[in-house]
Amino acid sequence: PRATRIDYYSRSDLAPRNFQLMFTSGTTGCMKGIVHTQRQVAMNAEQAVIACGFTENDLWLHAAPMFHAMDAFATFAMTMVGGAQVTSATTASSATLFEAGEIARIIADREVTATALAATHLAILISWCDSYTTNSSKIGSLSSLRLLSCGGSPIPPKLIECLLTRAPGVSYFTDYGMT
């Protein structure tokens, strides 16, 4: 059986070990690197599991920019609960690093239940879905999403309205905070 909590390590064993280096955007001053310990990362992921209600039935889409901390927690949280994770096949040689059509296809085909997006990417995705969706295609439907966080900049209320219209069952929250 899968562990439903972090019960396979001693919390005190993890405390002193450096584990993850994240870089801030410098919104409060100069950009800087922040080192997180294994304990900090594990406790953050465990709290995310509790707050977001992640289970082994969830599928997280890693679509946020690589430098965004708002997506990093899911790597560990989904692993803790035995959930699945997927990312797009977009490559650095692509004309754009965020391809709304590819993200929409993954969400629809794989029935993604949770993801995090930068505000700009959410706007691009909603716009693409609005222009593409047909009655005969589920691509462009975001109805499988039960959880979506968004960050990176202020989120216009109209964009949130559009999301909630397209994905009425989604729980939405703005994810912004200290790295």
Coordinates of N, CA and C in Angstrom, one line a residue, residues 1-173:
P1 N 0.8 -1.2 0.0 CA 0.0 0.0 0.0 C 0.9 1.3 0.0
R2 N 0.3 2.3 -0.6 CA 1.1 3.6 -0.7 C 1.0 4.3 0.7
A3 N 2.0 5.0 1.0 CA 2.0 5.9 2.2 C 1.1 7.1 1.9
T4 N 0.2 7.4 2.8 CA -0.6 8.6 2.7 C -0.1 9.8 3.4
R5 N 1.0 9.6 4.1 CA 1.6 10.7 4.8 C 3.1 10.5 4.7
I6 N 3.9 11.5 5.1 CA 5.3 11.4 5.1 C 5.7 10.5 6.4
D7 N 5.6 9.2 6.2 CA 5.9 8.4 7.4 C 7.1 7.5 7.2
Y8 N 7.9 7.8 6.1 CA 9.0 6.9 5.8 C 10.3 7.5 6.1
Y9 N 10.4 8.6 6.8 CA 11.7 9.2 7.2 C 11.5 9.8 8.6
S10 N 12.7 10.1 9.2 CA 12.7 10.8 10.5 C 12.8 12.3 10.1
R11 N 11.9 13.1 10.6 CA 11.9 14.5 10.3 C 13.2 15.1 10.8
S12 N 13.7 14.7 11.9 CA 15.0 15.3 12.4 C 16.2 14.9 11.6
D13 N 16.1 13.7 10.9 CA 17.2 13.4 10.0 C 17.3 14.3 8.8
L14 N 16.2 14.8 8.3 CA 16.2 15.7 7.2 C 16.5 17.1 7.5
A15 N 16.3 17.6 8.7 CA 16.4 19.0 9.0 C 17.7 19.7 8.5
P16 N 18.9 19.1 8.8 CA 20.1 19.9 8.4 C 20.6 19.8 7.0
R17 N 19.9 19.0 6.2 CA 20.5 18.7 4.9 C 20.0 19.7 3.8
N18 N 20.9 20.4 3.2 CA 20.5 21.3 2.1 C 20.0 20.5 0.9
F19 N 19.0 21.0 0.3 CA 18.3 20.1 -0.7 C 18.0 20.8 -2.0
Q20 N 17.5 22.1 -1.9 CA 17.0 22.8 -3.1 C 17.4 24.2 -3.0
L21 N 17.9 24.7 -4.2 CA 18.3 26.1 -4.4 C 17.3 26.8 -5.3
M22 N 16.6 27.8 -4.8 CA 15.7 28.6 -5.6 C 16.2 30.0 -5.7
F23 N 15.8 30.7 -6.8 CA 16.2 32.1 -7.0 C 15.0 33.0 -6.9
T24 N 15.1 34.1 -6.2 CA 14.0 35.0 -6.1 C 14.0 36.0 -7.3
S25 N 12.9 36.6 -7.5 CA 12.9 37.6 -8.6 C 13.4 39.0 -8.3
G26 N 13.6 39.2 -7.0 CA 14.1 40.4 -6.5 C 13.1 41.5 -6.3
T27 N 11.8 41.0 -6.0 CA 10.7 42.0 -5.8 C 10.9 42.8 -4.5
T28 N 11.7 42.3 -3.6 CA 11.9 43.1 -2.3 C 13.3 43.6 -2.3
G29 N 14.0 43.6 -3.4 CA 15.4 44.1 -3.4 C 16.2 43.4 -4.5
C30 N 17.4 43.0 -4.2 CA 18.2 42.3 -5.2 C 17.8 40.8 -5.3
M31 N 18.0 40.3 -6.5 CA 17.7 38.9 -6.7 C 18.7 38.1 -5.8
K32 N 18.3 36.9 -5.3 CA 19.2 36.1 -4.5 C 18.8 34.7 -4.6
G33 N 19.8 33.8 -4.2 CA 19.5 32.4 -4.2 C 19.1 32.0 -2.7
I34 N 18.2 31.2 -2.6 CA 17.7 30.7 -1.3 C 17.8 29.2 -1.2
V35 N 18.5 28.7 -0.2 CA 18.7 27.3 0.0 C 17.6 26.8 1.0
H36 N 16.9 25.7 0.5 CA 15.9 25.1 1.4 C 16.5 23.7 1.8
T37 N 16.2 23.4 3.0 CA 16.6 22.0 3.5 C 15.6 21.0 3.1
Q38 N 16.0 19.7 3.2 CA 15.0 18.6 2.9 C 13.8 18.8 3.8
R39 N 14.0 19.1 5.1 CA 12.9 19.2 6.0 C 11.9 20.3 5.5
Q40 N 12.4 21.5 5.1 CA 11.6 22.6 4.7 C 10.8 22.1 3.4
V41 N 11.4 21.5 2.5 CA 10.8 21.1 1.3 C 9.7 20.0 1.6
A42 N 10.1 19.1 2.4 CA 9.1 18.0 2.8 C 7.9 18.5 3.5
M43 N 8.1 19.4 4.5 CA 7.0 20.0 5.2 C 6.1 20.9 4.4
N44 N 6.7 21.6 3.4 CA 5.9 22.4 2.5 C 5.1 21.5 1.6
A45 N 5.7 20.4 1.1 CA 4.9 19.5 0.3 C 3.8 18.8 1.1
E46 N 4.1 18.4 2.4 CA 3.1 17.8 3.2 C 1.9 18.7 3.4
Q47 N 2.2 20.0 3.7 CA 1.1 21.0 3.9 C 0.3 21.2 2.6
A48 N 1.0 21.2 1.5 CA 0.3 21.3 0.2 C -0.7 20.1 0.0
V49 N -0.2 18.9 0.3 CA -1.1 17.7 0.2 C -2.4 17.9 1.1
I50 N -2.2 18.4 2.3 CA -3.3 18.6 3.2 C -4.2 19.8 2.6
A51 N -3.6 20.9 2.3 CA -4.4 22.1 1.9 C -5.1 21.8 0.5
C52 N -4.5 21.1 -0.4 CA -5.0 20.9 -1.7 C -5.8 19.7 -1.8
G53 N -5.7 18.8 -0.8 CA -6.5 17.6 -0.9 C -6.0 16.6 -2.0
F54 N -4.7 16.6 -2.2 CA -4.1 15.8 -3.3 C -4.3 14.3 -2.9
T55 N -4.6 13.5 -3.8 CA -4.7 12.0 -3.6 C -4.0 11.3 -4.8
E56 N -3.9 10.0 -4.7 CA -3.3 9.2 -5.7 C -4.1 9.2 -7.0
N57 N -5.3 9.8 -7.0 CA -6.1 9.9 -8.2 C -5.8 11.2 -9.0
D58 N -4.9 12.1 -8.4 CA -4.7 13.4 -9.1 C -3.6 13.2 -10.1
L59 N -3.7 14.1 -11.2 CA -2.6 14.2 -12.2 C -2.3 15.7 -12.3
W60 N -1.0 16.0 -11.9 CA -0.5 17.3 -12.0 C 0.2 17.6 -13.3
L61 N -0.2 18.7 -13.9 CA 0.5 19.1 -15.1 C 1.5 20.2 -14.8
H62 N 2.8 19.9 -15.0 CA 3.9 20.9 -14.8 C 4.0 21.8 -16.1
A63 N 3.4 22.9 -16.0 CA 3.3 23.8 -17.2 C 3.8 25.2 -16.8
A64 N 4.1 25.5 -15.6 CA 4.6 26.8 -15.2 C 6.0 27.0 -15.6
P65 N 6.5 28.2 -15.7 CA 7.9 28.4 -16.1 C 8.8 27.7 -15.1
M66 N 9.9 27.2 -15.5 CA 10.8 26.4 -14.7 C 11.3 27.2 -13.5
F67 N 11.4 28.5 -13.6 CA 11.9 29.3 -12.5 C 10.8 29.7 -11.5
H68 N 9.6 29.3 -11.7 CA 8.5 29.7 -10.7 C 8.5 28.6 -9.6
A69 N 8.6 29.1 -8.4 CA 8.5 28.3 -7.2 C 7.0 27.7 -7.0
M70 N 6.1 28.4 -7.7 CA 4.7 27.9 -7.5 C 4.4 26.6 -8.1
D71 N 5.3 26.0 -8.9 CA 5.1 24.7 -9.4 C 6.0 23.6 -8.8
A72 N 7.1 24.1 -8.2 CA 8.1 23.1 -7.6 C 7.5 22.2 -6.5
F73 N 6.6 22.8 -5.7 CA 6.1 22.0 -4.6 C 5.4 20.7 -5.0
A74 N 4.7 20.8 -6.2 CA 3.9 19.7 -6.7 C 4.8 18.5 -7.0
T75 N 6.0 18.7 -7.4 CA 6.9 17.6 -7.7 C 6.9 16.6 -6.5
F76 N 7.0 17.2 -5.3 CA 7.2 16.5 -4.1 C 5.8 16.1 -3.5
A77 N 4.8 17.0 -3.5 CA 3.5 16.7 -3.0 C 2.9 15.5 -3.7
M78 N 2.9 15.5 -5.1 CA 2.3 14.4 -5.8 C 3.0 13.1 -5.6
T79 N 4.3 13.2 -5.4 CA 5.1 11.9 -5.1 C 4.7 11.4 -3.8
M80 N 4.4 12.2 -2.8 CA 4.1 11.8 -1.5 C 2.8 11.0 -1.5
V81 N 1.8 11.4 -2.3 CA 0.5 10.7 -2.3 C 0.4 9.7 -3.4
G82 N 1.4 9.5 -4.2 CA 1.4 8.5 -5.3 C 0.6 9.0 -6.5
G83 N 0.4 10.3 -6.6 CA -0.3 10.9 -7.7 C 0.6 10.9 -8.9
A84 N 0.1 11.2 -10.1 CA 0.9 11.2 -11.3 C 1.2 12.6 -11.7
Q85 N 2.3 12.7 -12.5 CA 2.7 14.0 -13.0 C 3.0 14.0 -14.5
V86 N 2.8 15.0 -15.2 CA 3.0 15.1 -16.6 C 3.5 16.5 -17.0
T87 N 4.3 16.6 -18.1 CA 4.7 17.9 -18.6 C 4.6 17.9 -20.1
S88 N 4.7 19.0 -20.7 CA 4.6 19.1 -22.1 C 5.9 18.7 -22.8
A89 N 5.8 18.4 -24.1 CA 7.0 18.1 -24.8 C 7.6 19.3 -25.5
T90 N 7.2 20.5 -25.2 CA 7.8 21.7 -25.8 C 9.3 21.7 -25.6
T91 N 10.0 22.0 -26.6 CA 11.5 22.1 -26.5 C 12.0 23.5 -26.7
A92 N 13.2 23.6 -26.3 CA 13.8 25.0 -26.4 C 13.9 25.4 -27.9
S93 N 13.8 24.5 -28.8 CA 13.9 24.9 -30.2 C 12.6 25.4 -30.7
S94 N 11.5 25.3 -29.9 CA 10.2 25.7 -30.3 C 10.2 27.3 -30.4
A95 N 9.3 27.8 -31.2 CA 9.2 29.2 -31.4 C 8.8 29.9 -30.1
T96 N 8.0 29.2 -29.3 CA 7.6 29.7 -28.0 C 7.7 28.6 -27.0
L97 N 8.0 28.9 -25.8 CA 8.2 27.9 -24.8 C 6.8 27.5 -24.1
F98 N 5.8 28.3 -24.3 CA 4.5 28.0 -23.8 C 3.6 27.9 -25.0
E99 N 3.1 26.7 -25.3 CA 2.3 26.4 -26.4 C 0.9 26.1 -25.9
A100 N 0.0 27.0 -26.0 CA -1.4 26.8 -25.4 C -2.1 25.6 -25.9
G101 N -2.0 25.4 -27.2 CA -2.6 24.2 -27.8 C -2.1 22.9 -27.3
E102 N -0.8 22.8 -27.0 CA -0.2 21.6 -26.4 C -0.7 21.4 -25.0
I103 N -0.7 22.5 -24.2 CA -1.2 22.5 -22.8 C -2.7 22.1 -22.8
A104 N -3.5 22.7 -23.7 CA -4.9 22.3 -23.7 C -5.1 20.9 -24.1
R105 N -4.3 20.4 -25.0 CA -4.4 19.0 -25.5 C -4.1 18.0 -24.3
I106 N -3.0 18.3 -23.6 CA -2.6 17.5 -22.4 C -3.7 17.5 -21.4
I107 N -4.3 18.7 -21.0 CA -5.3 18.8 -20.0 C -6.5 17.9 -20.4
A108 N -6.9 18.0 -21.7 CA -8.1 17.3 -22.2 C -7.8 15.8 -22.3
D109 N -6.8 15.4 -23.0 CA -6.5 14.0 -23.3 C -6.1 13.2 -22.0
R110 N -5.3 13.8 -21.1 CA -4.9 13.1 -19.9 C -5.8 13.3 -18.7
E111 N -6.8 14.2 -18.9 CA -7.7 14.5 -17.8 C -6.9 15.0 -16.6
V112 N -6.1 16.0 -16.8 CA -5.3 16.7 -15.7 C -6.3 17.2 -14.7
T113 N -5.9 17.0 -13.4 CA -6.8 17.5 -12.3 C -6.2 18.7 -11.6
A114 N -4.9 19.0 -11.8 CA -4.4 20.1 -11.1 C -3.1 20.7 -11.8
T115 N -2.9 22.0 -11.7 CA -1.8 22.6 -12.4 C -1.6 24.0 -11.8
A116 N -0.5 24.6 -12.1 CA -0.2 26.0 -11.8 C 0.3 26.7 -13.0
L117 N -0.1 27.9 -13.2 CA 0.3 28.7 -14.4 C 0.6 30.1 -14.0
A118 N 1.5 30.7 -14.7 CA 1.7 32.1 -14.6 C 0.5 32.9 -15.2
A119 N 0.2 34.0 -14.7 CA -1.0 34.8 -15.1 C -1.0 35.0 -16.6
T120 N 0.1 35.3 -17.2 CA 0.2 35.5 -18.7 C -0.2 34.2 -19.4
H121 N 0.3 33.1 -18.9 CA 0.0 31.8 -19.5 C -1.5 31.4 -19.4
L122 N -2.1 31.7 -18.3 CA -3.5 31.4 -18.1 C -4.3 32.3 -19.1
A123 N -3.9 33.5 -19.3 CA -4.6 34.4 -20.3 C -4.5 33.8 -21.7
I124 N -3.3 33.4 -22.0 CA -3.0 32.8 -23.4 C -3.8 31.5 -23.5
L125 N -3.8 30.7 -22.5 CA -4.6 29.4 -22.6 C -6.1 29.6 -22.8
I126 N -6.6 30.5 -22.0 CA -8.1 30.8 -22.1 C -8.4 31.3 -23.4
S127 N -7.6 32.2 -23.9 CA -7.8 32.8 -25.3 C -7.8 31.7 -26.3
W128 N -6.8 30.8 -26.2 CA -6.6 29.8 -27.2 C -7.9 28.8 -27.1
C129 N -8.3 28.5 -26.0 CA -9.5 27.6 -25.8 C -10.7 28.3 -26.3
D130 N -10.9 29.5 -26.1 CA -12.0 30.3 -26.6 C -12.1 30.3 -28.1
S131 N -11.0 30.3 -28.8 CA -10.9 30.4 -30.2 C -11.0 29.0 -30.9
Y132 N -10.6 27.9 -30.1 CA -10.5 26.6 -30.7 C -11.7 25.7 -30.4
T133 N -12.3 25.8 -29.3 CA -13.3 24.8 -28.8 C -14.4 24.7 -29.8
T134 N -14.7 23.4 -30.1 CA -15.9 23.1 -31.0 C -16.7 22.0 -30.2
N135 N -17.9 21.8 -30.7 CA -18.8 20.9 -30.0 C -18.3 19.4 -30.2
S136 N -17.5 19.2 -31.2 CA -17.0 17.8 -31.5 C -15.7 17.5 -30.9
S137 N -15.0 18.4 -30.2 CA -13.7 18.2 -29.7 C -13.7 18.6 -28.2
K138 N -13.0 17.7 -27.5 CA -12.9 18.0 -26.0 C -11.6 18.9 -25.8
I139 N -10.8 19.0 -26.8 CA -9.6 19.8 -26.7 C -10.1 21.2 -26.6
G140 N -9.6 21.9 -25.6 CA -10.1 23.3 -25.3 C -11.0 23.3 -24.1
S141 N -11.4 22.1 -23.7 CA -12.2 22.0 -22.4 C -11.2 21.8 -21.3
L142 N -11.4 22.6 -20.2 CA -10.6 22.5 -19.0 C -11.4 21.9 -17.9
S143 N -12.4 21.1 -18.3 CA -13.4 20.6 -17.3 C -12.8 19.6 -16.3
S144 N -11.7 18.9 -16.7 CA -11.1 17.9 -15.8 C -10.4 18.6 -14.6
L145 N -10.1 19.9 -14.7 CA -9.3 20.5 -13.6 C -10.2 20.7 -12.4
R146 N -9.6 20.3 -11.3 CA -10.3 20.5 -10.0 C -9.5 21.6 -9.2
L147 N -8.3 21.8 -9.6 CA -7.5 22.8 -8.8 C -6.5 23.5 -9.8
L148 N -6.5 24.8 -9.7 CA -5.5 25.6 -10.5 C -5.1 26.8 -9.7
S149 N -3.7 26.9 -9.6 CA -3.2 28.1 -8.9 C -2.5 29.0 -10.0
C150 N -2.5 30.2 -9.7 CA -1.9 31.2 -10.7 C -1.1 32.2 -9.9
G151 N 0.0 32.6 -10.5 CA 0.8 33.6 -9.9 C 1.7 34.3 -10.9
G152 N 2.7 35.0 -10.4 CA 3.6 35.7 -11.2 C 3.3 37.2 -11.4
S153 N 2.1 37.5 -11.3 CA 1.7 38.9 -11.4 C 0.2 39.0 -11.0
P154 N -0.3 40.2 -10.8 CA -1.7 40.3 -10.4 C -2.6 39.7 -11.5
I155 N -3.7 39.0 -11.0 CA -4.6 38.3 -11.9 C -5.9 39.2 -12.1
P156 N -6.1 39.6 -13.3 CA -7.4 40.4 -13.6 C -8.6 39.6 -13.2
P157 N -9.6 40.2 -12.5 CA -10.8 39.4 -12.1 C -11.5 38.8 -13.3
K158 N -11.5 39.5 -14.5 CA -12.2 39.1 -15.7 C -11.5 37.7 -16.1
L159 N -10.2 37.6 -16.0 CA -9.6 36.3 -16.4 C -10.0 35.2 -15.5
I160 N -10.2 35.4 -14.2 CA -10.7 34.4 -13.3 C -12.1 34.0 -13.6
E161 N -12.9 35.0 -14.0 CA -14.3 34.7 -14.4 C -14.3 33.8 -15.6
C162 N -13.4 34.1 -16.6 CA -13.3 33.3 -17.8 C -12.9 31.9 -17.5
L163 N -12.0 31.7 -16.6 CA -11.5 30.4 -16.1 C -12.7 29.6 -15.5
L164 N -13.4 30.3 -14.6 CA -14.5 29.6 -13.9 C -15.7 29.3 -14.8
T165 N -15.8 30.0 -15.8 CA -16.9 29.7 -16.8 C -16.5 28.4 -17.6
R166 N -15.2 28.4 -18.0 CA -14.7 27.3 -18.8 C -14.5 26.0 -17.9
A167 N -14.1 26.2 -16.7 CA -13.9 25.0 -15.8 C -14.7 25.3 -14.5
P168 N -16.0 25.1 -14.5 CA -16.8 25.4 -13.4 C -16.5 24.7 -12.1
G169 N -15.9 23.5 -12.2 CA -15.6 22.7 -11.0 C -14.3 23.0 -10.4
V170 N -13.5 23.9 -10.9 CA -12.2 24.2 -10.5 C -12.1 25.0 -9.2
S171 N -11.2 24.7 -8.3 CA -10.9 25.5 -7.2 C -9.7 26.3 -7.6
Y172 N -9.9 27.6 -7.6 CA -8.8 28.5 -8.0 C -8.2 29.3 -6.9
F173 N -6.9 29.5 -6.9 CA -6.3 30.3 -5.9 C -5.1 31.0 -6.5

